[in-house]
XYZ file of C-alpha atoms in Angstrom:
647
model
C 11.614 8.525 -30.999
C 9.146 9.793 -32.917
C 8.332 6.707 -35.268
C 8.724 3.792 -32.535
C 6.212 3.625 -29.637
C 2.590 1.946 -28.698
C 1.453 5.443 -28.319
C -2.659 6.125 -29.646
C -4.320 9.241 -29.934
C -8.077 8.720 -28.238
C -10.721 11.425 -28.297
C -8.244 14.352 -28.364
C -5.460 12.722 -25.807
C -2.694 10.963 -26.261
C -3.334 7.587 -24.424
C -0.108 5.312 -23.580
C 3.420 5.078 -21.798
C 4.479 7.945 -19.831
C 7.912 7.243 -20.577
C 7.038 7.220 -24.937
C 4.602 10.394 -23.997
C 8.024 12.141 -22.929
C 10.340 11.077 -25.591
C 7.784 12.186 -28.033
C 7.817 15.512 -26.471
C 10.657 15.951 -26.636
C 11.960 15.310 -29.769
C 8.900 18.022 -30.234
C 6.986 15.772 -32.585
C 3.094 15.256 -33.126
C 0.811 12.044 -33.264
C -2.294 11.930 -35.113
C -5.780 9.947 -35.070
C -4.453 8.137 -38.164
C -1.295 6.971 -36.856
C 0.796 9.873 -38.422
C 3.686 11.477 -36.935
C 4.302 15.138 -37.750
C 7.304 17.277 -36.678
C 6.014 20.553 -34.977
C 8.923 22.683 -36.224
C 9.571 22.722 -40.396
C 12.264 20.606 -41.534
C 12.037 17.103 -41.289
C 9.407 15.273 -43.240
C 6.701 13.767 -41.817
C 5.994 9.342 -41.291
C 3.328 7.362 -41.420
C 3.218 4.096 -38.805
C 1.810 1.020 -40.938
C 2.313 -2.162 -38.671
C 3.774 -1.789 -35.183
C 5.692 -4.939 -33.659
C 5.253 -4.200 -29.702
C 7.052 -4.800 -26.924
C 7.784 -7.948 -25.674
C 9.461 -8.789 -22.072
C 10.991 -11.712 -23.288
C 12.199 -10.000 -26.105
C 12.937 -6.690 -24.518
C 12.203 -4.823 -27.451
C 9.720 -3.245 -30.359
C 9.601 -2.570 -33.704
C 7.531 -0.231 -36.017
C 7.247 -0.120 -40.043
C 7.145 3.256 -40.589
C 6.951 5.161 -44.563
C 7.355 8.634 -46.180
C 7.063 9.990 -49.606
C 9.837 11.377 -50.934
C 9.213 15.042 -52.631
C 8.357 14.426 -55.852
C 7.392 10.376 -56.230
C 4.352 9.041 -55.561
C 6.219 5.610 -53.801
C 6.333 5.014 -50.010
C 9.637 4.871 -48.865
C 9.533 2.192 -46.059
C 11.655 1.797 -42.887
C 12.020 -0.183 -39.893
C 12.468 1.382 -36.529
C 13.807 -0.684 -33.344
C 14.415 0.454 -29.850
C 15.360 -1.973 -26.783
C 18.074 -3.419 -24.209
C 20.957 -2.284 -25.111
C 22.337 -5.990 -24.679
C 19.765 -7.289 -26.711
C 20.088 -4.914 -29.699
C 24.119 -5.236 -30.042
C 23.959 -8.272 -32.163
C 21.402 -7.016 -34.491
C 23.780 -3.705 -35.683
C 26.119 -3.746 -38.299
C 28.203 -1.148 -36.994
C 28.597 -0.740 -33.523
C 31.043 1.910 -32.008
C 34.111 1.095 -30.024
C 32.834 2.230 -26.615
C 29.332 0.917 -26.955
C 29.088 -1.292 -23.981
C 31.377 1.070 -22.134
C 28.880 4.264 -22.571
C 25.689 2.162 -22.312
C 26.419 0.664 -19.028
C 28.524 3.527 -17.345
C 24.463 5.402 -17.892
C 23.378 2.493 -16.296
C 25.426 2.597 -13.105
C 24.283 6.296 -12.767
C 20.680 5.000 -12.506
C 19.464 6.039 -15.795
C 16.966 4.241 -18.157
C 19.279 3.496 -21.484
C 17.545 2.218 -24.681
C 19.296 1.713 -28.253
C 17.750 2.963 -31.644
C 18.508 1.321 -34.871
C 16.813 1.468 -38.344
C 16.913 0.172 -41.494
C 15.555 0.818 -44.902
C 13.600 -1.282 -46.358
C 12.610 0.395 -49.857
C 9.231 0.448 -51.873
C 6.930 -2.339 -50.359
C 3.289 -3.462 -51.590
C 0.664 -3.226 -49.413
C 0.547 -7.283 -49.420
C 4.384 -7.472 -48.665
C 4.533 -4.963 -45.427
C 2.105 -7.106 -43.889
C 3.676 -10.251 -44.774
C 6.772 -9.126 -43.330
C 7.811 -10.959 -40.274
C 9.862 -9.240 -37.458
C 12.877 -11.074 -37.515
C 13.323 -9.664 -41.469
C 12.723 -6.012 -39.496
C 14.886 -6.564 -36.673
C 18.434 -7.712 -38.477
C 20.964 -5.681 -39.959
C 20.121 -2.961 -38.016
C 22.030 0.627 -38.298
C 22.650 1.637 -34.976
C 21.186 5.518 -34.606
C 22.262 6.015 -31.098
C 20.955 5.769 -27.358
C 18.094 7.341 -25.768
C 18.878 8.477 -21.812
C 15.936 8.718 -19.702
C 16.217 10.128 -16.287
C 14.076 8.671 -14.015
C 13.720 10.553 -10.773
C 12.510 9.292 -7.433
C 9.362 10.132 -6.138
C 9.200 12.876 -3.621
C 8.235 10.033 -0.921
C 9.667 6.945 -2.016
C 12.980 7.256 0.156
C 10.826 7.634 3.160
C 8.213 5.056 2.239
C 10.688 2.702 1.886
C 12.619 3.673 4.845
C 9.264 3.278 6.922
C 8.621 0.102 5.626
C 12.124 -1.066 7.041
C 11.719 0.467 10.427
C 8.560 -1.206 10.651
C 10.278 -4.947 10.742
C 9.368 -5.617 6.917
C 11.703 -6.316 4.968
C 11.752 -4.855 1.114
C 12.829 -6.062 -2.081
C 12.688 -4.550 -5.502
C 11.493 -6.355 -8.745
C 11.968 -5.028 -12.366
C 12.711 -5.364 -16.142
C 15.315 -2.717 -15.904
C 19.325 -3.341 -16.279
C 19.993 -4.487 -13.182
C 23.216 -1.861 -13.070
C 20.092 0.949 -13.427
C 17.771 -1.031 -10.476
C 21.355 -1.284 -8.107
C 21.652 2.133 -8.340
C 17.619 2.663 -7.459
C 18.291 0.671 -4.661
C 21.221 2.985 -3.330
C 19.434 5.533 -3.779
C 16.421 4.204 -1.911
C 18.481 2.646 1.139
C 16.810 -0.836 0.165
C 20.575 -2.166 -0.796
C 22.445 -1.338 2.855
C 25.465 -3.715 2.594
C 28.601 -2.150 0.929
C 28.887 -4.185 -2.434
C 25.653 -5.394 -4.579
C 26.635 -8.786 -6.232
C 25.229 -9.781 -9.645
C 24.524 -13.573 -10.631
C 25.871 -13.229 -14.270
C 26.156 -15.578 -16.939
C 29.671 -16.309 -18.284
C 32.053 -13.396 -19.849
C 35.288 -11.998 -19.923
C 35.832 -12.286 -16.152
C 34.631 -15.932 -15.680
C 33.992 -18.830 -17.831
C 31.305 -20.015 -15.647
C 28.554 -18.317 -13.735
C 29.478 -16.427 -11.204
C 28.601 -13.512 -8.782
C 30.276 -10.243 -9.951
C 30.247 -6.900 -8.600
C 28.857 -3.997 -10.078
C 32.586 -2.046 -10.195
C 33.762 -5.829 -11.493
C 35.807 -5.676 -8.445
C 34.960 -8.752 -6.880
C 34.244 -12.480 -8.753
C 32.851 -15.270 -6.726
C 31.429 -18.613 -7.859
C 27.980 -19.281 -8.278
C 27.829 -21.434 -5.729
C 30.637 -20.934 -2.621
C 31.945 -23.465 0.044
C 29.608 -21.720 2.946
C 27.291 -19.435 0.459
C 25.625 -17.719 4.727
C 29.343 -16.638 5.431
C 30.796 -15.965 2.088
C 27.825 -14.438 0.348
C 24.818 -13.492 2.073
C 26.211 -12.113 5.285
C 28.453 -9.465 3.341
C 26.501 -8.912 -0.273
C 23.488 -7.551 -0.969
C 22.504 -9.681 -4.064
C 21.011 -9.147 -7.227
C 19.112 -12.310 -9.927
C 18.102 -11.315 -12.980
C 15.550 -13.115 -14.910
C 18.356 -15.099 -16.854
C 20.129 -16.077 -13.430
C 16.439 -17.202 -12.344
C 16.343 -19.835 -15.243
C 19.709 -21.205 -14.306
C 19.189 -21.461 -10.601
C 15.640 -23.084 -10.996
C 17.337 -25.889 -13.875
C 20.586 -26.192 -12.173
C 20.928 -25.274 -8.526
C 16.954 -25.131 -6.996
C 18.522 -26.160 -3.711
C 20.661 -22.857 -3.527
C 17.549 -21.120 -5.224
C 15.532 -21.456 -2.095
C 18.108 -20.159 0.069
C 19.014 -17.222 -2.456
C 15.589 -16.145 -3.010
C 14.018 -14.555 0.501
C 17.798 -12.727 0.718
C 17.651 -11.008 -2.682
C 17.325 -7.405 -2.627
C 16.733 -6.605 -6.403
C 15.291 -9.103 -9.063
C 15.950 -7.194 -12.437
C 15.581 -7.812 -16.204
C 12.338 -10.452 -15.138
C 9.571 -11.338 -17.286
C 5.958 -11.193 -15.795
C 5.923 -14.819 -15.650
C 9.108 -14.633 -13.310
C 7.806 -11.634 -10.920
C 4.829 -14.191 -10.549
C 7.233 -16.912 -9.642
C 9.008 -14.974 -6.939
C 5.789 -14.215 -5.525
C 4.923 -17.756 -4.916
C 8.116 -19.085 -4.369
C 8.067 -16.519 -1.450
C 4.814 -17.699 0.092
C 5.100 -21.399 -0.875
C 8.649 -20.807 2.041
C 5.866 -19.309 4.352
C 6.567 -15.433 3.809
C 3.845 -12.869 3.578
C 4.195 -10.959 0.594
C 2.938 -7.562 -0.442
C 2.983 -6.895 -3.993
C 3.331 -3.151 -5.362
C 3.069 -2.310 -9.209
C 1.726 0.134 -11.770
C 1.381 -1.957 -14.982
C 0.186 -5.017 -16.795
C 3.421 -6.679 -16.148
C 2.503 -6.512 -12.652
C -0.702 -8.474 -12.949
C 0.711 -12.201 -12.101
C 2.477 -11.062 -8.865
C -0.188 -8.912 -7.710
C -2.935 -11.416 -8.229
C -0.550 -14.148 -6.546
C 0.378 -11.904 -3.407
C -1.208 -11.954 -0.081
C -1.930 -8.161 -0.660
C -1.344 -6.315 -4.239
C -1.459 -2.586 -4.308
C -2.043 -1.321 -7.413
C -0.702 2.616 -8.606
C -2.276 4.227 -11.458
C 0.651 5.445 -13.867
C -1.218 8.767 -14.162
C -2.222 9.962 -10.809
C -0.770 12.659 -8.774
C 2.560 11.881 -6.486
C 0.131 13.893 -3.575
C -2.884 14.927 -2.513
C -3.265 18.996 -2.810
C -6.095 21.007 -1.596
C -7.216 21.323 -5.439
C -10.646 20.810 -4.416
C -11.189 23.256 -1.913
C -9.444 25.739 -4.901
C -11.558 23.933 -7.220
C -14.347 25.321 -5.174
C -13.182 28.872 -4.675
C -12.385 29.233 -8.911
C -15.759 27.620 -9.446
C -17.181 30.264 -7.878
C -15.405 32.676 -9.262
C -16.074 31.362 -12.852
C -20.098 32.501 -12.238
C -18.351 36.126 -11.708
C -16.312 35.061 -14.825
C -19.551 33.733 -17.020
C -21.373 37.564 -16.328
C -18.603 39.088 -17.090
C -17.797 37.115 -20.108
C -21.547 37.888 -21.421
C -21.461 41.476 -20.488
C -17.530 41.449 -22.923
C -19.655 39.453 -25.403
C -21.987 42.130 -26.143
C -19.563 44.756 -25.916
C -17.419 43.025 -28.650
C -20.700 42.457 -30.540
C -21.577 46.177 -30.288
C -18.058 47.420 -30.876
C -17.169 44.459 -33.867
C -20.423 44.396 -35.347
C -19.085 46.057 -38.306
C -16.120 44.933 -39.058
C -16.629 41.373 -37.385
C -18.512 38.023 -39.147
C -21.267 35.779 -36.753
C -17.926 33.071 -37.045
C -15.235 35.126 -36.210
C -16.384 36.311 -32.872
C -17.344 33.157 -32.164
C -13.738 32.289 -32.986
C -12.542 35.217 -30.647
C -15.212 33.549 -27.521
C -13.689 30.482 -27.877
C -10.193 31.560 -27.597
C -11.161 33.399 -24.890
C -9.704 36.644 -26.212
C -12.963 38.242 -24.855
C -11.598 37.442 -21.097
C -9.507 39.485 -18.923
C -6.096 38.254 -17.782
C -7.233 37.280 -14.132
C -10.265 35.538 -15.826
C -8.268 33.724 -18.624
C -6.049 32.660 -15.811
C -9.100 31.240 -13.562
C -10.799 29.208 -16.514
C -7.361 27.563 -17.155
C -6.302 26.245 -13.915
C -10.297 24.836 -13.946
C -9.207 23.430 -17.229
C -6.030 21.659 -15.515
C -8.184 20.419 -13.071
C -10.498 18.655 -14.733
C -7.967 16.680 -17.065
C -6.191 16.057 -13.773
C -9.689 14.103 -12.777
C -9.799 13.011 -16.130
C -6.784 10.958 -16.126
C -6.957 9.385 -12.620
C -9.909 7.190 -14.393
C -9.018 3.449 -14.215
C -8.995 1.865 -17.478
C -8.607 -2.266 -18.608
C -5.080 -2.802 -18.305
C -3.947 -0.855 -15.287
C -2.772 -3.154 -12.558
C -6.228 -2.425 -10.665
C -7.775 -4.847 -12.652
C -6.154 -8.063 -10.906
C -5.163 -5.818 -7.587
C -7.553 -5.716 -4.217
C -6.234 -2.438 -3.566
C -5.767 0.542 -5.889
C -4.371 4.112 -4.931
C -4.740 7.368 -5.750
C -1.552 8.441 -5.534
C 1.185 7.295 -7.708
C 3.946 6.899 -4.974
C 4.025 3.606 -2.963
C 3.292 5.997 0.407
C 0.010 3.768 -0.174
C 1.753 0.602 1.218
C 2.346 2.521 4.657
C -1.244 3.097 4.646
C -2.217 -0.173 4.526
C -0.070 -1.620 6.896
C -0.829 1.010 9.491
C -4.751 0.236 8.897
C -4.197 -3.845 8.640
C -2.019 -3.656 12.039
C -4.780 -1.248 13.402
C -7.695 -3.996 12.425
C -5.852 -7.231 14.008
C -4.664 -5.335 17.301
C -8.511 -3.965 17.352
C -9.574 -8.040 16.860
C -7.373 -9.176 19.222
C -8.352 -7.065 21.606
C -11.996 -7.396 21.169
C -11.783 -11.119 21.410
C -9.905 -10.705 24.573
C -12.855 -8.579 26.272
C -15.416 -10.640 24.908
C -14.083 -13.320 26.228
C -13.403 -12.429 29.985
C -17.069 -10.648 29.945
C -19.005 -13.459 28.392
C -16.654 -16.016 31.455
C -17.668 -13.096 34.493
C -21.480 -13.331 32.816
C -21.046 -17.053 33.003
C -20.368 -17.217 36.959
C -22.574 -13.697 37.657
C -25.492 -15.133 36.061
C -25.558 -18.800 35.807
C -23.597 -20.273 39.318
C -24.610 -17.624 41.274
C -28.545 -18.011 40.130
C -28.495 -21.346 41.853
C -27.817 -19.085 45.195
C -30.933 -16.993 43.965
C -28.665 -14.460 43.082
C -30.337 -12.603 39.532
C -30.636 -9.148 37.852
C -33.931 -6.856 37.320
C -34.831 -5.996 34.215
C -33.621 -2.098 34.609
C -30.020 -3.561 35.884
C -29.572 -5.650 32.896
C -30.716 -3.106 30.366
C -28.514 -0.499 32.297
C -25.743 -2.727 32.021
C -26.254 -3.390 28.276
C -26.091 0.023 27.368
C -22.984 0.827 28.870
C -21.168 -1.723 27.924
C -22.444 -1.105 24.435
C -21.413 2.710 24.321
C -17.634 1.112 25.271
C -17.956 -1.847 22.638
C -18.709 0.670 19.555
C -16.185 3.534 20.539
C -13.595 0.602 21.113
C -14.050 -0.166 17.375
C -13.075 2.718 16.357
C -9.504 3.765 17.135
C -7.486 5.037 14.431
C -4.262 4.228 13.491
C -0.667 6.257 14.530
C 0.408 8.200 11.348
C 3.894 6.323 11.971
C 4.521 3.044 11.405
C 6.289 0.681 14.922
C 9.548 -1.441 14.590
C 6.938 -3.424 16.876
C 4.956 -6.027 15.633
C 1.587 -7.368 16.508
C 0.849 -10.653 17.266
C -0.136 -12.462 13.609
C -3.179 -14.069 14.759
C -5.610 -14.936 18.185
C -4.172 -18.267 19.179
C -1.349 -17.318 21.090
C 0.720 -17.106 24.413
C -0.304 -14.343 25.335
C -3.511 -13.935 24.417
C -4.863 -17.443 26.276
C -2.575 -16.878 29.370
C -3.726 -13.191 29.866
C -7.079 -14.150 29.746
C -7.097 -17.027 32.130
C -4.955 -15.197 34.511
C -7.317 -11.767 34.546
C -10.218 -13.870 34.640
C -8.318 -15.981 37.982
C -8.079 -12.555 39.743
C -12.078 -11.654 38.393
C -13.204 -14.672 39.890
C -11.183 -14.617 43.345
C -12.624 -11.056 43.572
C -16.465 -12.321 42.761
C -15.962 -15.243 45.259
C -14.353 -13.442 48.260
C -17.085 -10.718 47.524
C -20.110 -13.007 47.534
C -18.700 -14.812 51.517
C -18.639 -11.030 51.958
C -22.372 -10.345 51.571
C -23.867 -13.374 52.848
C -21.925 -12.633 56.414
C -24.626 -9.465 56.089
C -27.385 -11.540 54.399
C -30.368 -12.569 56.440
C -30.568 -15.890 54.907
C -30.939 -19.178 56.787
C -28.562 -22.093 56.298
C -30.369 -24.425 54.656
C -33.226 -22.056 53.473
C -34.931 -23.517 50.285
C -34.164 -20.822 47.645
C -37.155 -20.251 44.913
C -35.297 -20.233 41.398
C -38.762 -19.014 39.971
C -39.548 -15.838 42.602
C -39.893 -12.050 41.858
C -36.827 -10.017 41.853
C -36.277 -8.477 45.016
C -33.531 -5.849 46.125
C -30.971 -7.490 48.433
C -27.089 -6.959 49.266
C -26.408 -10.362 47.687
C -27.626 -9.080 44.554
C -26.226 -4.853 44.844
C -22.828 -6.931 45.679
C -22.757 -9.075 42.563
C -24.209 -6.535 39.945
C -21.623 -3.904 41.468
C -18.380 -6.175 40.885
C -19.761 -7.615 37.636
C -20.029 -3.713 36.230
C -16.818 -2.595 37.497
C -14.819 -6.106 36.172
C -16.783 -5.708 32.713
C -15.673 -1.920 32.279
C -12.064 -2.574 33.779
C -11.787 -4.823 31.020
C -11.988 -2.397 28.237
C -9.530 -0.411 29.843
C -7.001 -2.820 31.020
C -6.662 -4.347 27.483
C -7.152 -1.470 25.422
C -3.796 -1.947 22.857
C -3.315 1.424 21.861
C 0.214 2.854 21.282
C 2.393 1.563 19.021
C -0.147 0.621 16.821
C -3.354 2.573 17.414
C -4.195 6.219 19.160
C -3.817 5.571 22.720
C -6.893 5.688 25.329
C -6.174 9.538 26.017
C -6.591 10.669 22.390
C -10.108 8.081 21.754
C -12.155 10.302 23.703
C -15.448 8.759 22.631
C -13.714 5.380 24.432
C -12.108 7.695 27.492
C -15.687 9.332 27.634
C -17.886 6.326 27.869
C -15.166 4.942 30.311
C -15.357 7.409 33.021
C -19.210 7.484 32.328
C -19.479 3.553 33.176
C -17.197 4.015 36.118
C -18.557 6.970 37.123
C -21.742 5.492 37.446
C -20.840 2.472 39.271
C -18.409 4.306 41.781
C -22.004 6.312 42.390
C -23.785 2.968 43.027
C -21.288 1.475 45.097
C -20.426 4.532 47.540
C -24.520 4.965 47.795
C -23.578 8.942 46.728
C -26.897 8.565 44.768
C -29.248 6.712 46.287
C -32.096 7.864 43.915
C -29.782 6.729 41.140
C -29.741 3.372 43.332
C -33.658 3.380 44.011
C -34.178 3.539 40.641
C -32.299 0.205 39.256
C -33.586 -1.471 42.573
C -30.077 -1.482 44.805
C -30.583 -1.378 48.191
C -27.596 0.650 50.256
C -24.714 -1.153 51.497
C -23.299 -1.357 54.818
C -19.942 1.002 55.312
C -17.928 -1.674 56.286
C -19.271 -3.879 53.185
C -18.762 -1.121 50.817
C -15.620 0.084 52.229
C -14.302 -4.163 51.216
C -15.991 -3.473 47.559
C -14.456 -0.309 46.829
C -11.022 -1.690 47.855
C -11.626 -5.228 46.339
C -12.611 -3.838 42.838
C -9.787 -1.405 42.914
C -7.077 -4.113 43.712
C -8.445 -6.426 41.250
C -8.403 -3.561 38.274
C -4.555 -3.049 39.482
C -3.769 -6.800 39.575
C -5.521 -7.098 35.850
C -3.424 -4.050 34.674
C -0.436 -5.726 36.210
C -0.490 -9.620 34.750
C -1.962 -8.249 31.333
C 1.437 -5.957 30.615
C 3.327 -8.847 32.125
C 2.193 -11.393 29.861
C 2.117 -8.401 26.577
C 6.297 -8.134 27.904
C 6.923 -11.436 27.747
C 4.988 -12.827 25.197
C 2.712 -10.017 23.041
C 5.682 -9.024 20.387
C 5.430 -9.973 17.329
C 8.572 -11.113 15.916
C 10.152 -10.789 12.351
C 11.148 -13.768 10.501
C 14.246 -14.294 9.284
C 15.711 -14.870 5.890
């Protein structure tokens, strides 16, 4: 445990796998810059690491050549130390206890990570022999040293995050290089597997002479290819595939693999390349994939997934109020520095006779001149600086190949990405609906009606643009809700709901426009067959005022009617900027239509409407908005829900 690792001492910092750091600290040994490991307590002799055969996913083990110099001797005694998967090292040991399999399988079923440890004496070797010795020579005829049991508790928000993703109508699967029994236990803890039994596709063993599906407790044995795979296997049990099983299915049963792969909840003991194959296969079947990983083993899968989310291994699990705390502490540190200087002066005065200059500097470096409270503040500041330093992205992290990198080491970031993605998608869809409706309304009011001499003044066009610009600005700044909903948004713009609601709403708006234009012509003093000068200067008229008011009303109403809101983003009542913008725009249109502020109407070159026509305009606008709202909600209820693709 002290020698067989890939840790490196770099710039006074131990760099490497967090689990290897934990095991080194647990046995109370220290790694030096010269690749020597020494015990923190007196007792065993220190070791020097001469060569490493690094961990390989395909081999599932790593080995190290280390040496020590016995007392009273000048020659170095070399030895090989090996650690790896128990089932892999089993055949490399010369002496195995009878309960070897029982012990490690029992611990794996409890969710612990189990590694087998072994060593062998290599004797005295020359430098050239150390360099030329092969991995195979080191990793055979080993002496069994025992198991190391590593307990990896779930992160505080893993259960809630997985539950939220599942409740949001998404399939969740686990891909890991750990033992299948350990992976199955973790999946039960996280509720990834919800059925009563988990079956693992297992190679021939003492329970069956061919490939078969085997339960964790060995009570259920099914053939690898059942007669009715869906009824007898998929619908009744959760499935687990190992890397070895994937190779078998790819070679012998490719059609079965296409059915099994989307229905598998757990992939265990898989190599990095196999993770990539799983993702690319699911993509080829038409699934949208999101991959979350924290190591170089996940780089290929992260790169090929539709969405890749990298977790920094050394990042904290949760965001705390440490910035505020740090600011307070830094404010306090000013007082610390002042007190430090004062106490340094006192220290110099008191100990000038009995202490040398070097001794005084060492005392200051240790903090002996600080009060207990000041020492505590200084220690907390140092701890925060180290935590910030540990979050630096280094080459080799999964973030190199991933479009998203989480500041936290938990999967909560996946929920945030889905929330933001849904909010963005829904915002885009509603923006297209609003733009389409406004374009159709303007196309009719400013092109077709233009041939009848109806046009807007510069002031009217300016006011219209300003009011609509505010609505467009604030509708795009909608925030997602804090929790994911079970309902899924529509995945694209061109769908039955969007097309149908746009055409039906425009039909209602078009009918309102035509009706009010006809009513306005009754009150207009235009003669039948009168020549219309399209190049004439703008003159306020009843017809122009009516068309302008209804056109503005319809464009403002499209925002209120087509705003999506919950369950994907904050509701219109919570989106205060958009709500106030719509209220101001609607209030301005209502004032112009009702003639409450004649000065405002004169400013925008509108004429006062006859009372009968004004009442018809207000009633038509209200009816138009209500009809458009009802039509949109009916279309949304029938066609506006995204569906989860079944496995």
